[in-house]
Tab-separated table of C-alpha atoms in Angstrom:
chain	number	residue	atom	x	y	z
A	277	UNK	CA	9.566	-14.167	30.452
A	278	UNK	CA	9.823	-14.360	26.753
A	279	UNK	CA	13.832	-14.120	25.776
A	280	UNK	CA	13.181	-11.281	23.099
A	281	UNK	CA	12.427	-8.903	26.066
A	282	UNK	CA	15.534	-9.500	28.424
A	283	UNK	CA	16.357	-5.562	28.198
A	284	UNK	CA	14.047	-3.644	30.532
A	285	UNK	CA	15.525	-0.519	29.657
A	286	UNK	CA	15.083	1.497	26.011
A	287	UNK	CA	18.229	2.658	23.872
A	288	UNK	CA	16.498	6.218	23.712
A	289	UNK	CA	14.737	7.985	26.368
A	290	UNK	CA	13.586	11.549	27.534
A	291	UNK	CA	15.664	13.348	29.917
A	292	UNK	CA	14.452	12.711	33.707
A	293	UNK	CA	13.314	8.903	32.783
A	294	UNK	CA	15.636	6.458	34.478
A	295	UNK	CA	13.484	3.429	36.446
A	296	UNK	CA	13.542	0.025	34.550
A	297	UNK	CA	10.549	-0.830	32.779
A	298	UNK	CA	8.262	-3.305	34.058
A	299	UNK	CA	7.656	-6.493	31.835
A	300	UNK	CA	4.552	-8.397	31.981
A	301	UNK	CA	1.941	-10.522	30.179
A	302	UNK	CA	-0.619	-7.932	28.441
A	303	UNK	CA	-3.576	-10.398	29.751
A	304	UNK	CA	-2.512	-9.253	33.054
A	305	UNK	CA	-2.917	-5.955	32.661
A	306	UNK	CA	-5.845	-5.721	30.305
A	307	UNK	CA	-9.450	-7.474	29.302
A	308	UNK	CA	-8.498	-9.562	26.084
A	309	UNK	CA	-11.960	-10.363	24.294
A	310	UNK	CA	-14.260	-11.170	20.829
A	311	UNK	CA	-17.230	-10.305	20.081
A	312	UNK	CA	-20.629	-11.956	19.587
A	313	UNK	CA	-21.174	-14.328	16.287
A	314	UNK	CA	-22.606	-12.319	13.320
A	315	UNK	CA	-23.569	-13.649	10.504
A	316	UNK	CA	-22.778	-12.088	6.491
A	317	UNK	CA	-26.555	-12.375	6.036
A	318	UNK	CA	-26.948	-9.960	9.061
A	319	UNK	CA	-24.967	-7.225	7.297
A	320	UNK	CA	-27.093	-4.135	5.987
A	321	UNK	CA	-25.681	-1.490	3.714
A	322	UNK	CA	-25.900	1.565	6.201
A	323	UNK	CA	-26.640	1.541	10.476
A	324	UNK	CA	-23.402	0.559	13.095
A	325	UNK	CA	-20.228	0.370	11.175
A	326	UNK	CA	-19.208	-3.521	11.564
A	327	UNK	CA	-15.122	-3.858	11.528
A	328	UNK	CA	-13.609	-6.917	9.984
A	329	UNK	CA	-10.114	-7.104	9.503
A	330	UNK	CA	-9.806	-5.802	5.942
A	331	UNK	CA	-11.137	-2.731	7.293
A	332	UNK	CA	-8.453	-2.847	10.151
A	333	UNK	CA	-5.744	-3.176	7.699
A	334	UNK	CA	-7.333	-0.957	4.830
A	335	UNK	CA	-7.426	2.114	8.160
A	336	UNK	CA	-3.780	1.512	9.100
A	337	UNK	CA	-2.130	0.920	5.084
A	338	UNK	CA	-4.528	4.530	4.308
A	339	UNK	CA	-6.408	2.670	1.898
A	340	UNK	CA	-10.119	2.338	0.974
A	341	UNK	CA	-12.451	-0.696	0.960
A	342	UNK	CA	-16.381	-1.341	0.428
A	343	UNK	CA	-17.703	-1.108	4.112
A	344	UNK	CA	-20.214	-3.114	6.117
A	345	UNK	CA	-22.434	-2.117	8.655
A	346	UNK	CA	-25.263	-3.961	10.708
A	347	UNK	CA	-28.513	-2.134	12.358
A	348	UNK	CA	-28.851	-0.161	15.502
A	349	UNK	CA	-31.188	-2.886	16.835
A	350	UNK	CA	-28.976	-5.887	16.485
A	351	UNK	CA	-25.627	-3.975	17.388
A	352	UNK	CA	-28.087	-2.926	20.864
A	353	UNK	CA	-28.754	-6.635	21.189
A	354	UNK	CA	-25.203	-7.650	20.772
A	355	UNK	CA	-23.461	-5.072	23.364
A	356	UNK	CA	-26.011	-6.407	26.027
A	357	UNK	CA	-24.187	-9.869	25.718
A	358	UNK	CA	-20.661	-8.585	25.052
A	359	UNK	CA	-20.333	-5.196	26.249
A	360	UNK	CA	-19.538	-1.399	23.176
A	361	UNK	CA	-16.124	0.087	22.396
A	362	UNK	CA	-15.355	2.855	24.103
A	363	UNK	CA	-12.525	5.391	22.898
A	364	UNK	CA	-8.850	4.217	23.910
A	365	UNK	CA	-10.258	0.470	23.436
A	366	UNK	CA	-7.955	-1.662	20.579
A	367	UNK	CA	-9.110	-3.606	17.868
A	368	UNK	CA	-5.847	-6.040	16.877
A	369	UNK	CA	-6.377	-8.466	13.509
A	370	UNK	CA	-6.535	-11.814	14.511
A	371	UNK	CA	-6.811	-13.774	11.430
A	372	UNK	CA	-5.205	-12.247	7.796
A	373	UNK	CA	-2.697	-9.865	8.412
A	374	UNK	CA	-2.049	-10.369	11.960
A	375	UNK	CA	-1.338	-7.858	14.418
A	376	UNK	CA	-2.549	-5.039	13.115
A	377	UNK	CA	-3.878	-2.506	15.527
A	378	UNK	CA	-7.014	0.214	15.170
A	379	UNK	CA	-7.100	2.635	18.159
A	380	UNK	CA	-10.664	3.490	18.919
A	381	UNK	CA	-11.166	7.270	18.625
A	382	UNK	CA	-14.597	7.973	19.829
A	383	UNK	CA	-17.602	6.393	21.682
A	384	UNK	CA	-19.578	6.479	18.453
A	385	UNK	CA	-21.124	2.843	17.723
A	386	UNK	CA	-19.028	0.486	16.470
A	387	UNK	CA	-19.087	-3.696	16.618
A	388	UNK	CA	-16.554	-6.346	14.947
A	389	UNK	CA	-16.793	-9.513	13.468
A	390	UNK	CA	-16.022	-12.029	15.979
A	391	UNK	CA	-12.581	-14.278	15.469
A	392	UNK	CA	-11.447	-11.497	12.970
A	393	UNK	CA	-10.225	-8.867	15.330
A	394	UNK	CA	-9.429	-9.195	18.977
A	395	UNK	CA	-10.669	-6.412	21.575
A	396	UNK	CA	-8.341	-4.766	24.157
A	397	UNK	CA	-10.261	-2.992	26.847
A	398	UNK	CA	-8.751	0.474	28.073
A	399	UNK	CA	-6.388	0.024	30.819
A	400	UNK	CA	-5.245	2.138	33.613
A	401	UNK	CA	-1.620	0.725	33.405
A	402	UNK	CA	-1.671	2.091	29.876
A	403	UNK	CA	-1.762	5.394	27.955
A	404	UNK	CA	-3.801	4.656	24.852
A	405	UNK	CA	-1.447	5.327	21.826
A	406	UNK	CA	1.668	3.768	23.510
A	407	UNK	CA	-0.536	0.647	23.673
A	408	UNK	CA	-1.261	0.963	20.273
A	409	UNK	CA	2.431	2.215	18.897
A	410	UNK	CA	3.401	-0.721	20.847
A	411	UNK	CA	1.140	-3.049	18.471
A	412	UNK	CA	3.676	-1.233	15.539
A	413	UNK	CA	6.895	-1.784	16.727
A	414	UNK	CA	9.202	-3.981	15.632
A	415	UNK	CA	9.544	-5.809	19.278
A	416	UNK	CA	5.900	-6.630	18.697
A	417	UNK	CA	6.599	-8.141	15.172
A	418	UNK	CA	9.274	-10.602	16.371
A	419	UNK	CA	7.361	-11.419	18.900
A	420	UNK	CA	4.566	-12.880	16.584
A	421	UNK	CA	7.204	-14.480	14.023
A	422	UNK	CA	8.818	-16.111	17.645
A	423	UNK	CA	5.553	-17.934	18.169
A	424	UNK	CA	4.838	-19.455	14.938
A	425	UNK	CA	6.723	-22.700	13.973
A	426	UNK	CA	7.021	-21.676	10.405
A	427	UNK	CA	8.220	-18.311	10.467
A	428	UNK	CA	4.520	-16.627	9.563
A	429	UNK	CA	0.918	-17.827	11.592
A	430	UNK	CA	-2.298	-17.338	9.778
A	431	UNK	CA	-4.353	-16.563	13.528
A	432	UNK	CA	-3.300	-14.272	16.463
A	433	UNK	CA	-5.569	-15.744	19.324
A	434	UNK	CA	-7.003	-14.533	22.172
A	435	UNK	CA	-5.252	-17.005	24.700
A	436	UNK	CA	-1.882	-15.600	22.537
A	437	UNK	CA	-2.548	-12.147	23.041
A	438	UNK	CA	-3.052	-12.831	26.684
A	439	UNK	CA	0.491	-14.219	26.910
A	440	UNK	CA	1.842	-11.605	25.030
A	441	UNK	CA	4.988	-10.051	27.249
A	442	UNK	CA	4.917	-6.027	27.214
A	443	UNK	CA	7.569	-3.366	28.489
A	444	UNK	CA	5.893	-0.722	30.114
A	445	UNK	CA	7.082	2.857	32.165
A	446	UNK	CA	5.379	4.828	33.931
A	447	UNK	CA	2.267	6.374	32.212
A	448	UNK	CA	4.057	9.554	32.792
A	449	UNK	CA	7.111	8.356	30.835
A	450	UNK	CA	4.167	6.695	28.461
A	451	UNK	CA	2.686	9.851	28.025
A	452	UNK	CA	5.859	11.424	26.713
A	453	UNK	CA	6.627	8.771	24.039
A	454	UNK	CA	3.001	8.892	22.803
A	455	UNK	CA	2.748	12.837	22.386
A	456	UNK	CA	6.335	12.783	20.651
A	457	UNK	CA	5.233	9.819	17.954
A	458	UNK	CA	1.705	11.150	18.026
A	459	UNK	CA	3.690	13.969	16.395
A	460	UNK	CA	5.951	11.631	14.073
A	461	UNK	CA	2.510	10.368	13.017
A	462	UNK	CA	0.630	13.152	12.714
A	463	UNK	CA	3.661	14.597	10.233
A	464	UNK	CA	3.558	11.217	8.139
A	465	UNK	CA	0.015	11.889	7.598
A	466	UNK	CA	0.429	15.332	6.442
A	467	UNK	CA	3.016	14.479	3.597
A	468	UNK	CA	0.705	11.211	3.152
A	469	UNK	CA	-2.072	13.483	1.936
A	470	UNK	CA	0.474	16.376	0.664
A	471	UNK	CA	1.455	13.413	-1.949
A	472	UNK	CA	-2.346	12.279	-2.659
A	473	UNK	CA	-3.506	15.639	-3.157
A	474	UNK	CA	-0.750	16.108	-6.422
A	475	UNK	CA	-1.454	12.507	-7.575
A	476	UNK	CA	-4.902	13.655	-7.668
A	477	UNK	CA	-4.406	16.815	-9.404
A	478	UNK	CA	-2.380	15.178	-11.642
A	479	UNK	CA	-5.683	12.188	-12.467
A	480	UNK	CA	-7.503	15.386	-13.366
A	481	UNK	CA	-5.474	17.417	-15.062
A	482	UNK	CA	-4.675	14.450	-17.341
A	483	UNK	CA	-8.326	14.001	-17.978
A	484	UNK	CA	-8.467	17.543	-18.896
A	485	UNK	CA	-5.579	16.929	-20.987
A	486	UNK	CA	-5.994	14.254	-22.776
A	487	UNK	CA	-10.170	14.860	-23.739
A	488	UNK	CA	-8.661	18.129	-24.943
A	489	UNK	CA	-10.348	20.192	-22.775
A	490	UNK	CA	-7.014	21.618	-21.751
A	491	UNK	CA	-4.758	22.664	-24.334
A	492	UNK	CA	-1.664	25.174	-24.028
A	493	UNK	CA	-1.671	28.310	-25.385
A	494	UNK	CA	-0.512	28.133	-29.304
A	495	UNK	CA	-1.450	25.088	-30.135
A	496	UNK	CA	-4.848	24.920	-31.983
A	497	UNK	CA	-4.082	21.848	-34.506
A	498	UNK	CA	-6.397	18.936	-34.763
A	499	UNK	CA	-5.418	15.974	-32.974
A	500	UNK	CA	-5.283	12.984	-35.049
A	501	UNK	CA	-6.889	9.530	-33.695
A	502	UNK	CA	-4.626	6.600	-34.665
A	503	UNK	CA	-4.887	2.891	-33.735
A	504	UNK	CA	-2.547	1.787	-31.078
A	505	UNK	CA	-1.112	-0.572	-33.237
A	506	UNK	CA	0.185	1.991	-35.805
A	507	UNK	CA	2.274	3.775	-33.650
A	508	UNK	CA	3.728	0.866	-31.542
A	509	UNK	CA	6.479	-1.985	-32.479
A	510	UNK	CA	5.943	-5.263	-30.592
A	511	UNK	CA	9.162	-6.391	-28.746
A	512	UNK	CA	10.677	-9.550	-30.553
A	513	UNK	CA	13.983	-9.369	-29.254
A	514	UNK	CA	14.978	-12.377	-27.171
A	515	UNK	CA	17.657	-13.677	-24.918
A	516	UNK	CA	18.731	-16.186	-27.470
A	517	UNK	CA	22.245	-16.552	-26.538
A	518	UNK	CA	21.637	-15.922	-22.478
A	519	UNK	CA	23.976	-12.611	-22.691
A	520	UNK	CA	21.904	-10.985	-20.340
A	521	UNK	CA	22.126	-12.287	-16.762
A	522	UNK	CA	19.683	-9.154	-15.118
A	523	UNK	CA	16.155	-10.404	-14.300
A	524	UNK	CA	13.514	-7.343	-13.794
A	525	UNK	CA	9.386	-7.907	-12.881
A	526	UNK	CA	6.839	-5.156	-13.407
A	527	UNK	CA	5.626	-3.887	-10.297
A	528	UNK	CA	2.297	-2.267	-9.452
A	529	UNK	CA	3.865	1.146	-8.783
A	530	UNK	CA	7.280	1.221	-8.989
A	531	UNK	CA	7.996	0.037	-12.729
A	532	UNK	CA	10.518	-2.212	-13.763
A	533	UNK	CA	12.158	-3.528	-10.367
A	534	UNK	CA	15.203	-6.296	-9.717
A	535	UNK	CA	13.041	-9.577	-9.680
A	536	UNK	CA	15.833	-10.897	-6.809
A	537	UNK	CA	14.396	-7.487	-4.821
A	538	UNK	CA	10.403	-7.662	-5.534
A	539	UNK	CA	10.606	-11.612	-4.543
A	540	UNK	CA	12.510	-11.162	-1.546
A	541	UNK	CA	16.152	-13.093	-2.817
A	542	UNK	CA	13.769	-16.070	-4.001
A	543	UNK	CA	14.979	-16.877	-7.360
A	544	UNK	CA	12.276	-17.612	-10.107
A	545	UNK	CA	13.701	-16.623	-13.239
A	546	UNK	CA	14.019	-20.086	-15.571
A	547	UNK	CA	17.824	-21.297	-15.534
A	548	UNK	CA	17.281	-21.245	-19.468
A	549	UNK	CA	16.555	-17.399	-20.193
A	550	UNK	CA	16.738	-17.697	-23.909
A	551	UNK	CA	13.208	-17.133	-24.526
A	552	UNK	CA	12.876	-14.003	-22.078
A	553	UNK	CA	12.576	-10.830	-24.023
A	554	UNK	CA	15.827	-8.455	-23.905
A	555	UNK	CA	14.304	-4.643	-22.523
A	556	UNK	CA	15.938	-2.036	-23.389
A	557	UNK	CA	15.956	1.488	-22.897
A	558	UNK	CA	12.358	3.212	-24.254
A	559	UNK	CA	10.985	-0.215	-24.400
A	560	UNK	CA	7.484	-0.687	-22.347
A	561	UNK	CA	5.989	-4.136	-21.000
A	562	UNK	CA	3.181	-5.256	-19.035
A	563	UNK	CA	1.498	-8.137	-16.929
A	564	UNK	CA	-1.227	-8.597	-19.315
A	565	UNK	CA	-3.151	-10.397	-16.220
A	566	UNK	CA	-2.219	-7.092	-13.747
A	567	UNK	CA	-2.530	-4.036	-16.297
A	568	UNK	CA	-5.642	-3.270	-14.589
A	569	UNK	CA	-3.553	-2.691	-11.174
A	570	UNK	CA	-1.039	-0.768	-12.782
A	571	UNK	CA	1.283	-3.555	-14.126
A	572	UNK	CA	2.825	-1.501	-16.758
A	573	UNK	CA	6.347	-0.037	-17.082
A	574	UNK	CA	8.697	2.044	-19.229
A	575	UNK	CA	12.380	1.532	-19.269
A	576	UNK	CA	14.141	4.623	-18.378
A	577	UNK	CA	17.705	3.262	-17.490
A	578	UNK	CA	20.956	2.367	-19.523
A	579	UNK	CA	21.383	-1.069	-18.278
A	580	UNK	CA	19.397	-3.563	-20.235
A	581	UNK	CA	17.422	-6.335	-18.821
A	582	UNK	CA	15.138	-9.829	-19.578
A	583	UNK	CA	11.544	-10.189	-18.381
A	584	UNK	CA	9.456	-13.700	-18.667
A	585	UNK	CA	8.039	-14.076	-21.739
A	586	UNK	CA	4.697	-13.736	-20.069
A	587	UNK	CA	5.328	-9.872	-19.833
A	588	UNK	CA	3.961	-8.296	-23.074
A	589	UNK	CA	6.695	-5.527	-24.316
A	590	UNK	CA	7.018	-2.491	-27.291
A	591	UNK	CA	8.454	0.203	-28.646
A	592	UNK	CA	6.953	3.439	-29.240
A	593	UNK	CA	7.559	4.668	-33.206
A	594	UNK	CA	8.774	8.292	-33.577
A	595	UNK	CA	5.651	10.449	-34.678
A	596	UNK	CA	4.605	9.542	-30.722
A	597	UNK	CA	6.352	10.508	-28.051
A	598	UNK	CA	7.505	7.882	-25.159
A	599	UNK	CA	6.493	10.020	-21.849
A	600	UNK	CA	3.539	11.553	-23.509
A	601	UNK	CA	1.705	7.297	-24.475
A	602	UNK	CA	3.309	6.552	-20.672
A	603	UNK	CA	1.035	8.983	-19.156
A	604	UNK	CA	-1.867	7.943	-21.179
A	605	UNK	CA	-1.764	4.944	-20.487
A	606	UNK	CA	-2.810	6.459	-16.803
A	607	UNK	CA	-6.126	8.213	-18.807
A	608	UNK	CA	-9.848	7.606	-18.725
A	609	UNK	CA	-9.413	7.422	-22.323
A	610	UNK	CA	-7.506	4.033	-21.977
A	611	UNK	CA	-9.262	3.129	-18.815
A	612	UNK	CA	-12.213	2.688	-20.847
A	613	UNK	CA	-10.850	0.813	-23.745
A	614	UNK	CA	-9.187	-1.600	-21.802
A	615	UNK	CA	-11.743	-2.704	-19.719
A	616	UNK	CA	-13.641	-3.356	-22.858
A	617	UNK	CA	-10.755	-5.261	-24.678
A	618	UNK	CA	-10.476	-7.744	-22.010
A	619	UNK	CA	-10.136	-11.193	-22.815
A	620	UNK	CA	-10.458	-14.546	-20.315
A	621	UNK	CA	-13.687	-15.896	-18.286
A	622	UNK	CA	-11.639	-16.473	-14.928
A	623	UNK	CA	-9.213	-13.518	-14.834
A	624	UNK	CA	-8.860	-10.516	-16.981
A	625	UNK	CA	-6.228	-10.638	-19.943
A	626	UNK	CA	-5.506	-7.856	-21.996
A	627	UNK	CA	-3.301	-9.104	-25.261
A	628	UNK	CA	-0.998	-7.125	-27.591
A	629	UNK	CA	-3.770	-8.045	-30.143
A	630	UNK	CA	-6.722	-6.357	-27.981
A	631	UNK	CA	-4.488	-3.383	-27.556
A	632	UNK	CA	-3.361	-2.835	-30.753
A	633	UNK	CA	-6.940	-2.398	-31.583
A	634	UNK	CA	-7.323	0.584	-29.050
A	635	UNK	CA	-7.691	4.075	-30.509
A	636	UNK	CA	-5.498	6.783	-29.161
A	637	UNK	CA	-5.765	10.595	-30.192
A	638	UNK	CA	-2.335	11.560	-30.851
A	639	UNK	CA	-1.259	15.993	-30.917
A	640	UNK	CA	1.860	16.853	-32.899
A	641	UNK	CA	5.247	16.631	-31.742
A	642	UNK	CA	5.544	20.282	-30.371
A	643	UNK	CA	2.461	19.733	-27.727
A	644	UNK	CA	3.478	16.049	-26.775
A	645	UNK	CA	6.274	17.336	-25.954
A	646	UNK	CA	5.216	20.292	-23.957
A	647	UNK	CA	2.436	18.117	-22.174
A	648	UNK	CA	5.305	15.926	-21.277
A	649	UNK	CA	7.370	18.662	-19.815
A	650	UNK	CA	3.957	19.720	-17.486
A	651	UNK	CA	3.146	16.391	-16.661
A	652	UNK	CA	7.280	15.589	-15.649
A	653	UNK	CA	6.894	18.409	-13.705
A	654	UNK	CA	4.224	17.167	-11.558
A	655	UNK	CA	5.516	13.969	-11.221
A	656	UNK	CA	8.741	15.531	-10.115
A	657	UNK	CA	6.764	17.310	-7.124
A	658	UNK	CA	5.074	13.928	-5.849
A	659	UNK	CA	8.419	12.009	-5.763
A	660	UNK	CA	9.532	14.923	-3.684
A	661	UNK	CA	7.279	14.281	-1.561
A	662	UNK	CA	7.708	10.858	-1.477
A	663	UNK	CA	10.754	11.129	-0.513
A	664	UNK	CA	10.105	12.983	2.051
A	665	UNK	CA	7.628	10.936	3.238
A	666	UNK	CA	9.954	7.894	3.492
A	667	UNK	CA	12.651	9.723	5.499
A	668	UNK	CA	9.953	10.506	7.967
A	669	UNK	CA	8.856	6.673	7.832
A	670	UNK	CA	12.712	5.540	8.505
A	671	UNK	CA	13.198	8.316	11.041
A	672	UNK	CA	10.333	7.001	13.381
A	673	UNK	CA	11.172	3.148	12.612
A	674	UNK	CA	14.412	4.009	14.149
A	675	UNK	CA	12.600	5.381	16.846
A	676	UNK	CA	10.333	2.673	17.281
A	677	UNK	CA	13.742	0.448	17.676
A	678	UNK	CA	15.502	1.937	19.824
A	679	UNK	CA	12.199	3.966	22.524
A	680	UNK	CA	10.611	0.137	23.130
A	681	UNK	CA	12.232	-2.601	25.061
């Protein structure tokens, strides 16, 4: 039996649970399958949803993705050869991001692309959710980096699923574990779309906000429309004399980040920094290739910082204020604009230049400053919750070590 399972016993377990666990190969306790070939030309736009892994991983990451489906007469054609999902079946990515599970939640119609996903039958050895909890843990992770000779493996077969060693109680024991993480999970979700509901509110008040629909009470002066490039300084400060040793990126949501810590410890800074451009605090920057993911970033901190001179950077003059042009930046208003200012046939570019250009309608002082203080407020409430959410999400990853063998 594989050497990462030589514990048959958990770290944490409910009171009245003492027996070993039993350790086997999943494909002998469970049908391991695919499906029948489909081809892309078979897809329709409505009918029998049809999974493919990108819809397996877009479930489990809460995400959304453009669906396909085939029709009810092919999908009736193709369970006569193969067999339909039933609820408490698995569908486990075989091919991108590997290993991910979807737990089947009804007997609704449902059919996969073949070689994508891999299909484990309902078992009687097996409570449904422990199977697929087990398909999260980190045992099951190791497990697939133990079986690839370069640390990561594009494909999660069949034939390797099959050999796939599982720990396994009793399904009264498994029963117990899956109602208690059903509840971990259930929680996650709750703060999950706790958070999404205030980022939400906070898309639309912003629209309201920033169209002028919304205005606070008091304020009734004109807002002035400026070009971009009137009210911003382009960053020419440079590392010329390599003082500054601290390397950021721009990520897609967290803003300026240690570039050791988004790459993992891989160091790809240039050994000759003298061309990076120094960031300071109130300076912004952005991927100009990523700005339509959310590659932008205001410097908030004391400590300053270099970023690759591919990372376009400014100041904000004084008439506008910085927090009140950071959430803009998150409007329709420049939504719009910058999808029409970009630049490059292969991937989209947005330069200094083609921003500058942008308009931006700018309220005095007084009301940036008190749609700052609403907006901070907001954005307050959903790190909150964030937080909150990422306890919860350490809090059952410690379970997760310590309640599987």
């Amino acid at each position: 039996m594989n050497k990462i399972l030589h514990h048959k016993t958990p770290k944490l377990r409910f009171p009245g649970f003492n027996d070993e666990w039993d350790v086997k190969k999943l494909g002998d306790l469970l049908e391991i399958k695919s499906a029948s070939r489909v081809h892309k030309n078979e897809w329709t736009k409505s009918g029998v949803p049809f999974f493919r892994s990108s819809d397996v991983v877009a479930i489990f990451k809460r995400k959304v993705n453009v669906k396909a489906y085939i029709s009810q007469a092919l999908f009736e054609k193709l369970t006569l050869k193969s067999g339909s999902i039933k609820k408490g079946d698995i569908l486990i990515t075989g091919g991108g991001s590997i290993g991910i599970p979807y737990l089947v939640k009804s007997n609704r119609p449902l059919y996969f692309k073949d070689a994508d996903l891999l299909w484990a039958k309902q078992s009687d050895h097996f409570n449904p959710f422990f199977l697929f909890i087990f398909f999260t843990s980190p045992k099951f992770r190791r497990y697939l980096n133990s079986i690839s000779h370069i640390g990561t493996i594009k494909h999660y077969t069949i034939e390797q699923a099959k050999a796939t060693p599982i720990a396994f109680p009793t399904l009264l024991e498994q029963q117990k574990i899956a109602g208690f993480l059903k509840g971990v999970d259930d929680k996650i979700a709750g703060l999950q779309r706790k958070k999404e509901l205030l980022e939400k509110y906070k898309k639309g008040i912003m629209q309201k906000i920033f169209s002028q629909e919304l205005r606070f009470p008091g304020f009734t002066e004109p807002w002035q429309e400026k070009k971009l490039g009137s009210v911003l300084v382009k960053n020419k400060l440079r590392n010329k004399y390599q003082a500054i040793s601290y390397v950021q990126s721009v990520s897609n949501r967290q803003g300026f980040v240690s570039q050791a810590d988004y790459f993992e410890g891989a160091n790809i800074a240039s050994k000759n920094t003298s061309n990076y451009f120094v960031i300071r605090k109130g300076t912004f920057a952005y991927n100009p290739s990523r700005i339509d993911v959310g590659s932008l970033a205001y410097k908030s901190e004391e400590e300053d910082s270099i970023v690759s001179p591919l990372y376009v950077t400014f100041t904000a003059k004084a008439e506008v204020k910085d927090k009140f042009l950071f959430d803009w930046f998150s409007s329709a208003k420049f939504m719009r604009q910058m999808h029409h200012s970009f630049e490059g046939s292969v991937r989209n570019t947005l330069s200094y230049e083609a921003l500058a250009k942008m308009t931006i309608m700018i309220p005095g002082k007084e009301e940036q400053q008190k749609i700052a203080e609403f907006l901070t407020g907001i954005d307050e409430k959903i790190k909150r919750e964030e937080r909150k959410l990422e306890q919860v999400k350490q809090f059952k990853k410690a379970l997760l070590q310590q309640m599987f063998v």
